[in-house]
Coordinates of C-alpha atoms in Angstrom, one line a residue:
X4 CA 85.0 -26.7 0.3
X5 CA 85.8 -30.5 1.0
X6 CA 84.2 -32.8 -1.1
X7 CA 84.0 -36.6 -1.5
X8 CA 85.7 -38.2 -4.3
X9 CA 84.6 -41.8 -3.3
X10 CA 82.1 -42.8 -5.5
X11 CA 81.0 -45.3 -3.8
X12 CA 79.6 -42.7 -1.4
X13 CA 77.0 -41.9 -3.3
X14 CA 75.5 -45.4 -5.1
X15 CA 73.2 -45.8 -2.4
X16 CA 71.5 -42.0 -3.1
X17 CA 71.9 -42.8 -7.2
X18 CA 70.4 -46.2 -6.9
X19 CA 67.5 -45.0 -4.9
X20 CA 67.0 -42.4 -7.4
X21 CA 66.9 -44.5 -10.2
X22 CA 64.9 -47.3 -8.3
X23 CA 62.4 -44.4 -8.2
X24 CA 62.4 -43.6 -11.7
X25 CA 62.1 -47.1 -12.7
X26 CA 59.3 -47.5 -10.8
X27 CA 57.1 -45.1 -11.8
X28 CA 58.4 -45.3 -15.4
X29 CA 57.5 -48.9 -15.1
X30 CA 53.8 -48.5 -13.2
X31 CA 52.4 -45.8 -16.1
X32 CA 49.1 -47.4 -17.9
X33 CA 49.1 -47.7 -21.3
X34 CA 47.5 -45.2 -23.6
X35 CA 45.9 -47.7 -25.5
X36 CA 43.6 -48.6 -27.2
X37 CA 43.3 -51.5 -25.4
X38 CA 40.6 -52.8 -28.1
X39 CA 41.6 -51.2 -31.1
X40 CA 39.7 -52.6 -34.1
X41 CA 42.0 -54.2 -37.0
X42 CA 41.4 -54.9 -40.0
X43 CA 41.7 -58.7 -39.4
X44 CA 39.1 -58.5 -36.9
X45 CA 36.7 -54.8 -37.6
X46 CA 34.8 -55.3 -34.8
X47 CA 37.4 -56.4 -32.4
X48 CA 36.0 -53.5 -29.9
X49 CA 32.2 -55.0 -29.9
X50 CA 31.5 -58.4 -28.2
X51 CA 28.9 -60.6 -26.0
X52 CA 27.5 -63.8 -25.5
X53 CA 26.9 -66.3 -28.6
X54 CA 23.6 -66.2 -28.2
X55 CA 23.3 -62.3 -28.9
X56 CA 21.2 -61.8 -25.9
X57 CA 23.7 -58.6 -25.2
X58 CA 26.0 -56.8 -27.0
X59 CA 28.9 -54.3 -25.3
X60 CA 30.7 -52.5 -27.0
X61 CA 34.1 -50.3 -26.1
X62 CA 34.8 -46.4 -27.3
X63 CA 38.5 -45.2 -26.1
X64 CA 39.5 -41.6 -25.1
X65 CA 42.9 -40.1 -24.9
X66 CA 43.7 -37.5 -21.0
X67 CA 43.1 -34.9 -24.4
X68 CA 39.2 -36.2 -24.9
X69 CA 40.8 -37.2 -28.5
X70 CA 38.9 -40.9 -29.3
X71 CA 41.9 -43.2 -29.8
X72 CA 40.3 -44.9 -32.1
X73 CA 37.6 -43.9 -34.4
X74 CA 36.5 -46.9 -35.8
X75 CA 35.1 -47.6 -32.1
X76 CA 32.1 -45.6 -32.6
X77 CA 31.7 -46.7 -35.7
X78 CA 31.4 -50.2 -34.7
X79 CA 29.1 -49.4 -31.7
X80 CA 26.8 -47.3 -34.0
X81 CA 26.1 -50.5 -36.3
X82 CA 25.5 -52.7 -33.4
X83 CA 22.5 -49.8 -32.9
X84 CA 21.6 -49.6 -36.1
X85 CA 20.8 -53.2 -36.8
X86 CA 18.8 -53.5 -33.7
X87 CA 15.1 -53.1 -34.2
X88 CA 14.6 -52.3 -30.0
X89 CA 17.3 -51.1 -28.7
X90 CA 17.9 -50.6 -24.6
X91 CA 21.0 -48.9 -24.7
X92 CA 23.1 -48.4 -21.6
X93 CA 26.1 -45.9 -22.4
X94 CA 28.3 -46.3 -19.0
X95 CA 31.2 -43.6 -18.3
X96 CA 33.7 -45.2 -15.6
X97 CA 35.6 -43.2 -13.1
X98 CA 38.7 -43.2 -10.8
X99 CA 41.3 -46.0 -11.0
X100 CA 39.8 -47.8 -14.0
X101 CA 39.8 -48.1 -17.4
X102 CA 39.2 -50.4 -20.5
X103 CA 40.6 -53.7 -18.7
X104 CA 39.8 -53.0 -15.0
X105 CA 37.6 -54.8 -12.8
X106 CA 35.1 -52.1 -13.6
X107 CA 34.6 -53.9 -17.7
X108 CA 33.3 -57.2 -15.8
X109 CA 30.8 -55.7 -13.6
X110 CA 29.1 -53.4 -16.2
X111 CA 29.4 -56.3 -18.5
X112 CA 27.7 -58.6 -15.3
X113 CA 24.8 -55.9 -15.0
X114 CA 24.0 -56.0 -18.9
X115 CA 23.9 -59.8 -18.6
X116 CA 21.5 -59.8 -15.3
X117 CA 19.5 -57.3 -17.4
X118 CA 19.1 -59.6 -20.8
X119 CA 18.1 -62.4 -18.1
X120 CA 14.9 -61.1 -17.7
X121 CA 11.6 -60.9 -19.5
X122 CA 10.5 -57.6 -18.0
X123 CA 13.3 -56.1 -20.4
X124 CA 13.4 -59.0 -22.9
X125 CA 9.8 -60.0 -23.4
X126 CA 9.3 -57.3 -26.4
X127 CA 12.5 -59.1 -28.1
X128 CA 14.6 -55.8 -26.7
X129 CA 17.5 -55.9 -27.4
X130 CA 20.4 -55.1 -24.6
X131 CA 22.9 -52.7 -25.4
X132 CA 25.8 -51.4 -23.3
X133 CA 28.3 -49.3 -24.5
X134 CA 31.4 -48.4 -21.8
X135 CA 33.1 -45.3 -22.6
X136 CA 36.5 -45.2 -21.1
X137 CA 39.2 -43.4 -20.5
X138 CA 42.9 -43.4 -18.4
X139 CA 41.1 -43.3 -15.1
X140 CA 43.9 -45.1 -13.7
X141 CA 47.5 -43.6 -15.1
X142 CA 49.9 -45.4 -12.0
X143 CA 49.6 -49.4 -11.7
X144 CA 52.2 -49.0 -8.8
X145 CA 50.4 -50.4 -5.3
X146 CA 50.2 -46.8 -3.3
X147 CA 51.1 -44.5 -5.8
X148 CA 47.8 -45.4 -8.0
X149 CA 46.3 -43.5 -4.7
X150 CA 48.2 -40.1 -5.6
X151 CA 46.7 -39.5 -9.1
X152 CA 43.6 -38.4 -7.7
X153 CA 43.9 -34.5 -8.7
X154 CA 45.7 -35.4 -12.0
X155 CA 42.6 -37.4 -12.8
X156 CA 40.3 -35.0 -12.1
X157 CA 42.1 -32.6 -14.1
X158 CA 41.5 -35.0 -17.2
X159 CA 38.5 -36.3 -16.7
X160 CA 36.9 -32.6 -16.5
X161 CA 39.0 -31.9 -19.5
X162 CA 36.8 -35.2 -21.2
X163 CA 34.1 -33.3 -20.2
X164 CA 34.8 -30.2 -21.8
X165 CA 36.1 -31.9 -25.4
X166 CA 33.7 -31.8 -27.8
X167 CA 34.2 -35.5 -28.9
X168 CA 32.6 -37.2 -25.4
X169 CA 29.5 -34.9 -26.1
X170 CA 29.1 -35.8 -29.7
X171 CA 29.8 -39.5 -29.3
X172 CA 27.1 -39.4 -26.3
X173 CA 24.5 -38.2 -28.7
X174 CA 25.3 -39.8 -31.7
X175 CA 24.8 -43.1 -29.7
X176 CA 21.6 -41.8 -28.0
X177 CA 20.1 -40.2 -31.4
X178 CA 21.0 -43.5 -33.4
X179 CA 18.9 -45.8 -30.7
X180 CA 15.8 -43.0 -31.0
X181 CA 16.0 -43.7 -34.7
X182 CA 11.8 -42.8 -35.9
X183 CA 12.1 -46.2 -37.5
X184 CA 12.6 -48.2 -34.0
X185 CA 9.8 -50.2 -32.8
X186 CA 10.8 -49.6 -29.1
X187 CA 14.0 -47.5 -27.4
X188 CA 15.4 -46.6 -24.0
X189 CA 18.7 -44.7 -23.5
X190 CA 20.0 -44.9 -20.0
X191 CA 23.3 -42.8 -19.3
X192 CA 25.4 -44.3 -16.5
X193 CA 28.5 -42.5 -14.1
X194 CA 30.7 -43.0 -11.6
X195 CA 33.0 -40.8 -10.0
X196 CA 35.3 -38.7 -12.3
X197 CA 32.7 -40.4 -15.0
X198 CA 30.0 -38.8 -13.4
X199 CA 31.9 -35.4 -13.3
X200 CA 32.0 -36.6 -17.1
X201 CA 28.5 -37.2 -17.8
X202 CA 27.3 -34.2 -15.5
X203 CA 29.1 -32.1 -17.2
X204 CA 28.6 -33.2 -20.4
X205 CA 25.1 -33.8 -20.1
X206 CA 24.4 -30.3 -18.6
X207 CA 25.9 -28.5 -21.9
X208 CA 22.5 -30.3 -23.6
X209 CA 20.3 -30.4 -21.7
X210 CA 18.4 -27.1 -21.7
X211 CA 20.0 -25.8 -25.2
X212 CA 17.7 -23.5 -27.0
X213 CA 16.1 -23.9 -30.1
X214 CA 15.7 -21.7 -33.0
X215 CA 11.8 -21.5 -32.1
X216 CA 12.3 -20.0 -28.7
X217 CA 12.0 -23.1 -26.8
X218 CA 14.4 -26.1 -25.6
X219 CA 15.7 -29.2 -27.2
X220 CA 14.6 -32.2 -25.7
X221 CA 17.4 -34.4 -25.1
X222 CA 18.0 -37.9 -27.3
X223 CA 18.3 -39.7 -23.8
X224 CA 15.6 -41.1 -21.3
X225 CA 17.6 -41.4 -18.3
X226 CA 20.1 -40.4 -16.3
X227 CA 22.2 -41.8 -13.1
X228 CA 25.4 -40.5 -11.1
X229 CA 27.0 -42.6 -8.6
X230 CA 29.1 -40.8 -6.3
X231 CA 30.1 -37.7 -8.8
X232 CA 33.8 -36.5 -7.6
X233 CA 32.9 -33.2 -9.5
X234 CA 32.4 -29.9 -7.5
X235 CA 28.8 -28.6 -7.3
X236 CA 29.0 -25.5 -9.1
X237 CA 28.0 -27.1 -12.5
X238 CA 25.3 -28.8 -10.7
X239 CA 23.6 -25.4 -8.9
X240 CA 23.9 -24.0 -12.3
X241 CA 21.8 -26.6 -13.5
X242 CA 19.4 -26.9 -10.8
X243 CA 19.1 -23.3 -10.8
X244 CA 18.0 -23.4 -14.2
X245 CA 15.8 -26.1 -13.5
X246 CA 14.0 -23.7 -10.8
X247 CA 14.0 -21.0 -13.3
X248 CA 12.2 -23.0 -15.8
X249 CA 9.8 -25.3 -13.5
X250 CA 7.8 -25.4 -10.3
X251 CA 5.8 -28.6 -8.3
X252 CA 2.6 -29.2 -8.7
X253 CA 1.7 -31.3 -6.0
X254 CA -2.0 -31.7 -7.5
X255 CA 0.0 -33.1 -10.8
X256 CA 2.4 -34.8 -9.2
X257 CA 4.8 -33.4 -11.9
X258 CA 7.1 -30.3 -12.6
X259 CA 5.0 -27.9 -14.7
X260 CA 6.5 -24.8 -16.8
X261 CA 6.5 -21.2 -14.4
X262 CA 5.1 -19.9 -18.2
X263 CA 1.9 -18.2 -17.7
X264 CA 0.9 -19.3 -21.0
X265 CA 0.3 -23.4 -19.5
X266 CA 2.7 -25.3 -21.8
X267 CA 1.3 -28.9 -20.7
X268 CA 3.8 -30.5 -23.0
X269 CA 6.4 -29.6 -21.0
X270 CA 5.3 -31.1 -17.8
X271 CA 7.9 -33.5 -16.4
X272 CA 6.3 -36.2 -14.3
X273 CA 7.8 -36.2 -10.7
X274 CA 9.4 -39.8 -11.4
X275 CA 11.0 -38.8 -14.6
X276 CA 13.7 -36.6 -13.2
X277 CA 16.4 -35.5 -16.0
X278 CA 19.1 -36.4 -13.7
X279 CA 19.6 -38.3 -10.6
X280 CA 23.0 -38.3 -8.4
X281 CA 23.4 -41.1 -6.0
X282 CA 25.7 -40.6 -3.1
X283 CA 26.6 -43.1 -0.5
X284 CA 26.8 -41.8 2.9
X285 CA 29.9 -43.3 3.5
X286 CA 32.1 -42.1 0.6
X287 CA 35.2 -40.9 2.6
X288 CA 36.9 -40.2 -1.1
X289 CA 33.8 -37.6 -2.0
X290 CA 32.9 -36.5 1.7
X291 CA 36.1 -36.1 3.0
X292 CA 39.3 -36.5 0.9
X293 CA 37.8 -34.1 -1.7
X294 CA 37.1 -31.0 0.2
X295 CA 40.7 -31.0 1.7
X296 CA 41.8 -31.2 -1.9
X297 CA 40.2 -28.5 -3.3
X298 CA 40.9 -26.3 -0.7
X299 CA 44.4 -26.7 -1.3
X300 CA 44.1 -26.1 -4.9
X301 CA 42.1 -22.7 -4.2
X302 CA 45.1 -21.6 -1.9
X303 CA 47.7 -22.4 -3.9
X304 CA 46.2 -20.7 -6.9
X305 CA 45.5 -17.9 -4.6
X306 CA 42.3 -18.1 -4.2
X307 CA 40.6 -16.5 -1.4
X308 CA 37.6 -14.4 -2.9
X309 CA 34.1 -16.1 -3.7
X310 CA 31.2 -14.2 -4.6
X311 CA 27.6 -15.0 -3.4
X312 CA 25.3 -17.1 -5.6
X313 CA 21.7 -17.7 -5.2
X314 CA 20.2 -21.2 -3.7
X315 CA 18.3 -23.4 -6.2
X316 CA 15.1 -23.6 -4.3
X317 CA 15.5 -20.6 -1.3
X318 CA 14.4 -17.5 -3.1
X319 CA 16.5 -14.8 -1.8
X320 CA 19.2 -16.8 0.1
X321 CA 22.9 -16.7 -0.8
X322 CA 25.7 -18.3 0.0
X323 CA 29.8 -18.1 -0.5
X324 CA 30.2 -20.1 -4.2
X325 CA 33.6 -21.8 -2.3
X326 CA 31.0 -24.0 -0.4
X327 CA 30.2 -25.9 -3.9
X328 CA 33.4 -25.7 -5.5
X329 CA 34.9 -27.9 -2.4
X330 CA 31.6 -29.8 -1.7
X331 CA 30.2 -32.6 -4.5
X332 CA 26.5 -32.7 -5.2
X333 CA 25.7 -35.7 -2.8
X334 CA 27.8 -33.9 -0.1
X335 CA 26.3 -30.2 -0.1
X336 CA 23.8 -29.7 2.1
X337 CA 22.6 -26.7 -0.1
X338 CA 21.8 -29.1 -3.0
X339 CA 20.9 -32.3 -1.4
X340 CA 17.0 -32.7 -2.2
X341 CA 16.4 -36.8 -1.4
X342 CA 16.9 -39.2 0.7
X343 CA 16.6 -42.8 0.6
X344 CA 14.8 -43.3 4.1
X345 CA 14.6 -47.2 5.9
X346 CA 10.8 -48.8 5.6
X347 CA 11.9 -52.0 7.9
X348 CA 12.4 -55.6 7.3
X349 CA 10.4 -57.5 5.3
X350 CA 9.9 -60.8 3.2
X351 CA 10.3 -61.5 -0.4
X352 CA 7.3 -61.3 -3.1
X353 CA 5.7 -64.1 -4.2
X354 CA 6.7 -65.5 -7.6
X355 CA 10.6 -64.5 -8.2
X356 CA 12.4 -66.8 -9.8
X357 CA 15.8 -65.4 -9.6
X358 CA 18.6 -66.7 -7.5
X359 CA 20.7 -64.4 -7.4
X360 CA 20.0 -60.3 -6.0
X361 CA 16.3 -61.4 -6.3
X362 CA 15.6 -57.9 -5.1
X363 CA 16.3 -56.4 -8.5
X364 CA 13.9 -58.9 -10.1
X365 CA 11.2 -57.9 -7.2
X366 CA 11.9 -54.1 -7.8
X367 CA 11.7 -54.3 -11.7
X368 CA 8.5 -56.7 -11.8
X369 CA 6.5 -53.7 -10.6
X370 CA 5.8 -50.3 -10.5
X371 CA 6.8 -47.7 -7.8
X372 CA 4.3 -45.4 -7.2
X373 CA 5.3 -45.0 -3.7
X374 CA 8.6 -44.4 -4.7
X375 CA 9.6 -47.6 -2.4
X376 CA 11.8 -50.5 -3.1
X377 CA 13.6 -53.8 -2.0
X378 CA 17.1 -54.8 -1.5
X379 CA 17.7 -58.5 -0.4
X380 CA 21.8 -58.9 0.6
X381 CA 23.8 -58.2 2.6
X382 CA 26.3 -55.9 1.9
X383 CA 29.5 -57.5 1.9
X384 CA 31.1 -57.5 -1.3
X385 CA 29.8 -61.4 -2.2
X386 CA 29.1 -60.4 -6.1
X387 CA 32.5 -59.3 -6.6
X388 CA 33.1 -63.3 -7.1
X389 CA 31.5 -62.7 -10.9
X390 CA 34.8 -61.5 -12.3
X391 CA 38.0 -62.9 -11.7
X392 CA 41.4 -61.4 -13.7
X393 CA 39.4 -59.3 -15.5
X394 CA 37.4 -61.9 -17.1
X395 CA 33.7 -62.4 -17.7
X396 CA 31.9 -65.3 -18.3
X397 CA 28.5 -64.9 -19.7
X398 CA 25.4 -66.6 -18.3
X399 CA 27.7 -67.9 -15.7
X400 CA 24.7 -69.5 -12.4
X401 CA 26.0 -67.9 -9.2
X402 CA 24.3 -69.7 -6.5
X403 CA 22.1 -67.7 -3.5
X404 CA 24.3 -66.6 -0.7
X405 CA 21.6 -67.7 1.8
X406 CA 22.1 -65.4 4.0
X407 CA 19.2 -62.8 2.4
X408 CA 18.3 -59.8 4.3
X409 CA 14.9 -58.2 2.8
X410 CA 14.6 -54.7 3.6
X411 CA 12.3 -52.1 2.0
X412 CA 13.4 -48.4 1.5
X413 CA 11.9 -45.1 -0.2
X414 CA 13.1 -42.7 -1.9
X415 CA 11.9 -39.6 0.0
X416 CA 12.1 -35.5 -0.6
X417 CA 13.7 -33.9 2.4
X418 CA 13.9 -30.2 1.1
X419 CA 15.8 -27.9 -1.5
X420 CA 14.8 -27.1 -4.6
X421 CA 11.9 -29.7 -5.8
X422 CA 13.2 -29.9 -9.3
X423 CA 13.8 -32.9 -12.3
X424 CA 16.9 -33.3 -10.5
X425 CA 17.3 -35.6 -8.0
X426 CA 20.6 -35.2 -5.5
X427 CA 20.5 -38.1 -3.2
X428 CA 21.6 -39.7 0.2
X429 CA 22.2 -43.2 0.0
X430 CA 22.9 -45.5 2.9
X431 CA 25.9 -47.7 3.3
X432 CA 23.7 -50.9 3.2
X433 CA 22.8 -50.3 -0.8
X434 CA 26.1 -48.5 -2.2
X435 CA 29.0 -49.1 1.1
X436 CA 31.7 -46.5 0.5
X437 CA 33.0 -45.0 -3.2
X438 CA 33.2 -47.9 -5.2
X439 CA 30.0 -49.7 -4.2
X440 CA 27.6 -48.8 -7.4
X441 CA 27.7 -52.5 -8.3
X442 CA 26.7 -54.1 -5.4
X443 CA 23.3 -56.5 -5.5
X444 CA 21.6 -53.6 -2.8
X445 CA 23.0 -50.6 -5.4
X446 CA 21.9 -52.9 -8.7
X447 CA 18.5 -53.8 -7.5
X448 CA 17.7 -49.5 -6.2
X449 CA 19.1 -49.1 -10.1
X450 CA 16.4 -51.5 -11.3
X451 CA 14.0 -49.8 -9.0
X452 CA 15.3 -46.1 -10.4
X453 CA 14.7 -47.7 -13.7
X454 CA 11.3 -48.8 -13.1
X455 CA 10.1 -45.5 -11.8
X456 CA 11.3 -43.6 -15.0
X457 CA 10.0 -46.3 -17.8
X458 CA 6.6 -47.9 -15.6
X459 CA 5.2 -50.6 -16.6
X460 CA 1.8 -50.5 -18.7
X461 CA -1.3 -52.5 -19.5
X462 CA -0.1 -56.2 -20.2
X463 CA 3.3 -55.5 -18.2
X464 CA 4.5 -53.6 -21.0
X465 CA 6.5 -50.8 -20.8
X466 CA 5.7 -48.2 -23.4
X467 CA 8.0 -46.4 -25.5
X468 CA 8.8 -43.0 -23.3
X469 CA 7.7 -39.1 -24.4
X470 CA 10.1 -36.9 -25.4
X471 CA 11.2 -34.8 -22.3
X472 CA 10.8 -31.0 -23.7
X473 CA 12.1 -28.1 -21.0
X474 CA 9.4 -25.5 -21.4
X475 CA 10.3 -22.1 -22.4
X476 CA 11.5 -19.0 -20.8
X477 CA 9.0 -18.2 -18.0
X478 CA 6.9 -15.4 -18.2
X479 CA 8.6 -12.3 -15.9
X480 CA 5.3 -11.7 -13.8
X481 CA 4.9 -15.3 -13.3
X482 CA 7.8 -16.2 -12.5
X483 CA 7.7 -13.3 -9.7
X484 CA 4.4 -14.5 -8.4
X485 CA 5.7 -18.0 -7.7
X486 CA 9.2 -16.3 -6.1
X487 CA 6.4 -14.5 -3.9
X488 CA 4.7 -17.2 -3.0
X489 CA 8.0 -19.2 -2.0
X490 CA 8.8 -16.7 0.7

C-alpha cells in the first residue's frame, strides 16, 4: 500500500483535530464552588442588600449530588436560625445555568420585588431565598452548550436521587418551622432539570409513613414546578398515590381521606395543593425536543416492551408506561388536570402603588377564591433589563414600560385525577417558551399561586399555615365504593 510521507499532508486534518479538542477542553464550566466560604470571609456564600430587607444565600452540588462545600449550608442554616419570621424560598435552577448564570439575578430580582411589599413585610417577615445549584450548564461553547441536554438530565436525576439534596431540602425547611418562630412559610421553587430535582426529591417525602400508621407531614408549605424536563412516571406514581389516599368533596371544597373512619385532619383544602407543575404551552424543549430524545434512549438501550399502568383518576383504564416515560407532566395528556383559561381584558385595581409588574402587587393584595388572577405586560422579555453581566443591583427603580396590557385569567380544572396535585397548561402570554418562569406575567400568577395557598386573614394578615398531614391507608371497602362510584 502507498502511503504519504508528506507531512504537510496531513496539518490541516491534525490542526482541525486539535482545534476541536481545544475547544471543548477550553468551553468546560468550572466545578466550583463558585462561592466557596473562606475563612477570611465565613459567610462569603450568603449576601443581600445593606439594609437586610433579604438575605440569599448559595448551596453548591457536584454532577455526584456531593455538596462542594459544606460550610454552605451551614451558613444558610444561621441566616434561618437568627430570623424570628422566616419566608423562605429554596429555588433549584435547571438547564444551562448554574451559580453565576443569568438565572442568580433573576431569583435574586424576585426575592427583592417580594421584600418590597408590605403584604409579605408588614409582620417584620423576613425574606429568605436560598438557590441550590448545580453544573446545569457543563459547555460555555456558543452551540455546543445546546448538546448537553441528555448528559444534564442524567445528572440532575442523579441530584435527585443523592441523599444530600433531600437532606439539605429539609434541614432548611425544618430549621424555618422551628416551634419557636413567630411566623414561617417554606416555598420550594423548580425549573427544568431543577424541577426534575425537586419532583423527585420532594416525592421521596412526601407521603413517608410514620411509625403510628399514618403519614409525615412535610416541613414545607408549598410547592411550584416550572416546566419540569423529567418524564412522568415519578409524577403518575405520585398522583396515583394521591388518588389512593384522597377523593373531592365538592361540598368541602377540599380533598378529604377515602378512610371510612373520617380523618378531618387530613383534609387538604382544594387551594393547598402539595404540588403544582406549571407548563407553558409553548415549551418546544419539553413538548417536542424531549420525547424525540427519550425515544432514542429507549431504542438504543433496547427497549421496546412497556407494561400497562393504571390512570390516576380513570378507575380501570390503562395505558403503555412508554407514553410517560417520553412525555413530561405538563405535556401528558393522561396527567394534565388544569388549565389556566383567558377571562378577557380588563383594567387595573384601585390603590396599587407599584410601578413595576403591578399585576403581582394586585394579585397578592387579595384573596383568590375564584381561583382568578391578573397579569399586566406584555410579554416581551422587557424585565430581563434587571440584570446585566450577571450583576444585581438591589432596590434598583425600573420605570413602567407603558405599554400595560391588563388581562385576567383562572385557573380552571379540565379533568384527570382531582387530586393535591396540580399539572398545568400555561399560555405563552404568562411563561413564553422554556425559559420564561421569570417573566412579570409568570411572577405576578406566582404571587397569585402564592396567595391561594397562604390567604390572607382578618386585618390582611396571613396566618401561620396547618401542617399538611396525608391521611392514612384507606379503608379496603371504602376505597372500593368510591372506585364504584367513579365508573
Amino acid at each position: 500500500m502507498k502511503t504519504d510521507s508528506n507531512p504537510n499532508h496531513r496539518k490541516p486534518c491534525s490542526i482541525f483535530v486539535a482545534f476541536t479538542l481545544a475547544m471543548l477542553l477550553g468551553s468546560c464550566a468550572s466545578y466550583g464552588p463558585y462561592h466557596a466560604n473562606t475563612a477570611a470571609e465565613p459567610t462569603k456564600s450568603v449576601r443581600g442588600p445593606a439594609d437586610g430587607r433579604y438575605k440569599m444565600a448559595f448551596i453548591e452540588f457536584g454532577d455526584q449530588g456531593s455538596p462542594l462545600d459544606n460550610s454552605q449550608r451551614k451558613a444558610a442554616l444561621e441566616v434561618i436560625h437568627e430570623a424570628k419570621r422566616p419566608l423562605l424560598f429554596v429555588y433549584i435552577h435547571g438547564w444551562q445555568n448554574n451559580a453565576t448564570s443569568g438565572d442568580v439575578c433573576r431569583f435574586e430580582h424576585f426575592l427583592d420585588l417580594v421584600s418590597s411589599f408590605p403584604e409579605f413585610t408588614g409582620r417584620k417577615i423576613n425574606v429568605i431565598g436560598v438557590y441550590i445549584a448545580w453544573r446545569g450548564k457543563d459547555l460555555t461553547f456558543p452551540g455546543l452548550n445546546l448538546l448537553t441536554f441528555w448528559s444534564r438530565k442524567s445528572t440532575g436525576a442523579g441530584i435527585a436521587a443523592a441523599n444530600s439534596c433531600l437532606a439539605s431540602i429539609e434541614e432548611l425547611a425544618v430549621a424555618a418551622h422551628d416551634p419557636g418562630k413567630d411566623y414561617h412559610h417554606t416555598v420550594l421553587l423548580g425549573h427544568s432539570f431543577g424541577a426534575l430535582v425537586l419532583g423527585n426529591t420532594i416525592s421521596h417525602s412526601i407521603l413517608g409513613a410514620n411509625g403510628e400508621g399514618g403519614r409525615s407531614s412535610s416541613a414545607w408549605d408549598m410547592a411550584v414546578a416550572f416546566n419540569s424536563a423529567d418524564s412522568s412516571i415519578t409524577t403518575r406514581q405520585l398522583m396515583s398515590e394521591f388518588d389512593y389516599l384522597y377523593r373531592y368533596d365538592p361540598q368541602k371544597r377540599a380533598y378529604v381521606s377515602r378512610g371510612s373512619l373520617g380523618e378531618e385532619t387530613a383534609a387538604v383544602s382544594e387551594n393547598r395543593p402539595a404540588l403544582v407543575f406549571l407548563q407553558s404551552e409553548n415549551d418546544s424543549a419539553t413538548g417536542q425536543f424531549f420525547p424525540i430524545g427519550q425515544e432514542v434512549i429507549s431504542s438504543t438501550n433496547l427497549h421496546f416492551h412497556w407494561q400497562k399502568v393504571p390512570v390516576p383518576g380513570h378507575p380501570g383504564e390503562k395505558v403503555s408506561e412508554n407514553e410517560f416515560y417520553t412525555h413530561t407532566p405538563g405535556n401528558n395528556k393522561y396527567l394534565v388536570n388544569y388549565h389556566v383559561v383567558p377571562l378577557g381584558e380588563t383594567g387595573a385595581p384601585p390603590g396599587l402603588r407599584a410601578t413595576e409588574n403591578r399585576a403581582f402587587e394586585a394579585n397578592i393584595k387579595q384573596n383568590h377564591p375564584d381561583f382568578s388572577f391578573y397579569t399586566s405586560e406584555h410579554n416581551d422579555g422587557h424585565e430581563r433589563t434587571f440584570c446585566r453581566n450577571g450583576e444585581y443591583s438591589p432596590g434598583a427603580v425600573y420605570p413602567p414600560t407603558g405599554k400595560e396590557l391588563w388581562r385576567r385569567w383562572k385557573f380552571e380544572y379540565t379533568g384527570n385525577a382531582r387530586i393535591p396535585c396540580w399539572v398545568v397548561r400555561v399560555p405563552k402570554d404568562i411563561i413564553w417558551g422554556h425559559g420564561g418562569l421569570w417573566s412579570d406575567n409568570s411572577v405576578a400568577m406566582f404571587g397569585a399561586l402564592f396567595r391561594m395557598e397562604f390567604p390572607l386573614g382578618p386585618g390582611g394578615i396571613m396566618a401561620v399555615p396547618k401542617p399538611r398531614t396525608a391521611p392514612k391507608s384507606p379503608d379496603l371497602q371504602q376505597l372500593n365504593l368510591d372506585k364504584h362510584a367513579a365508573n
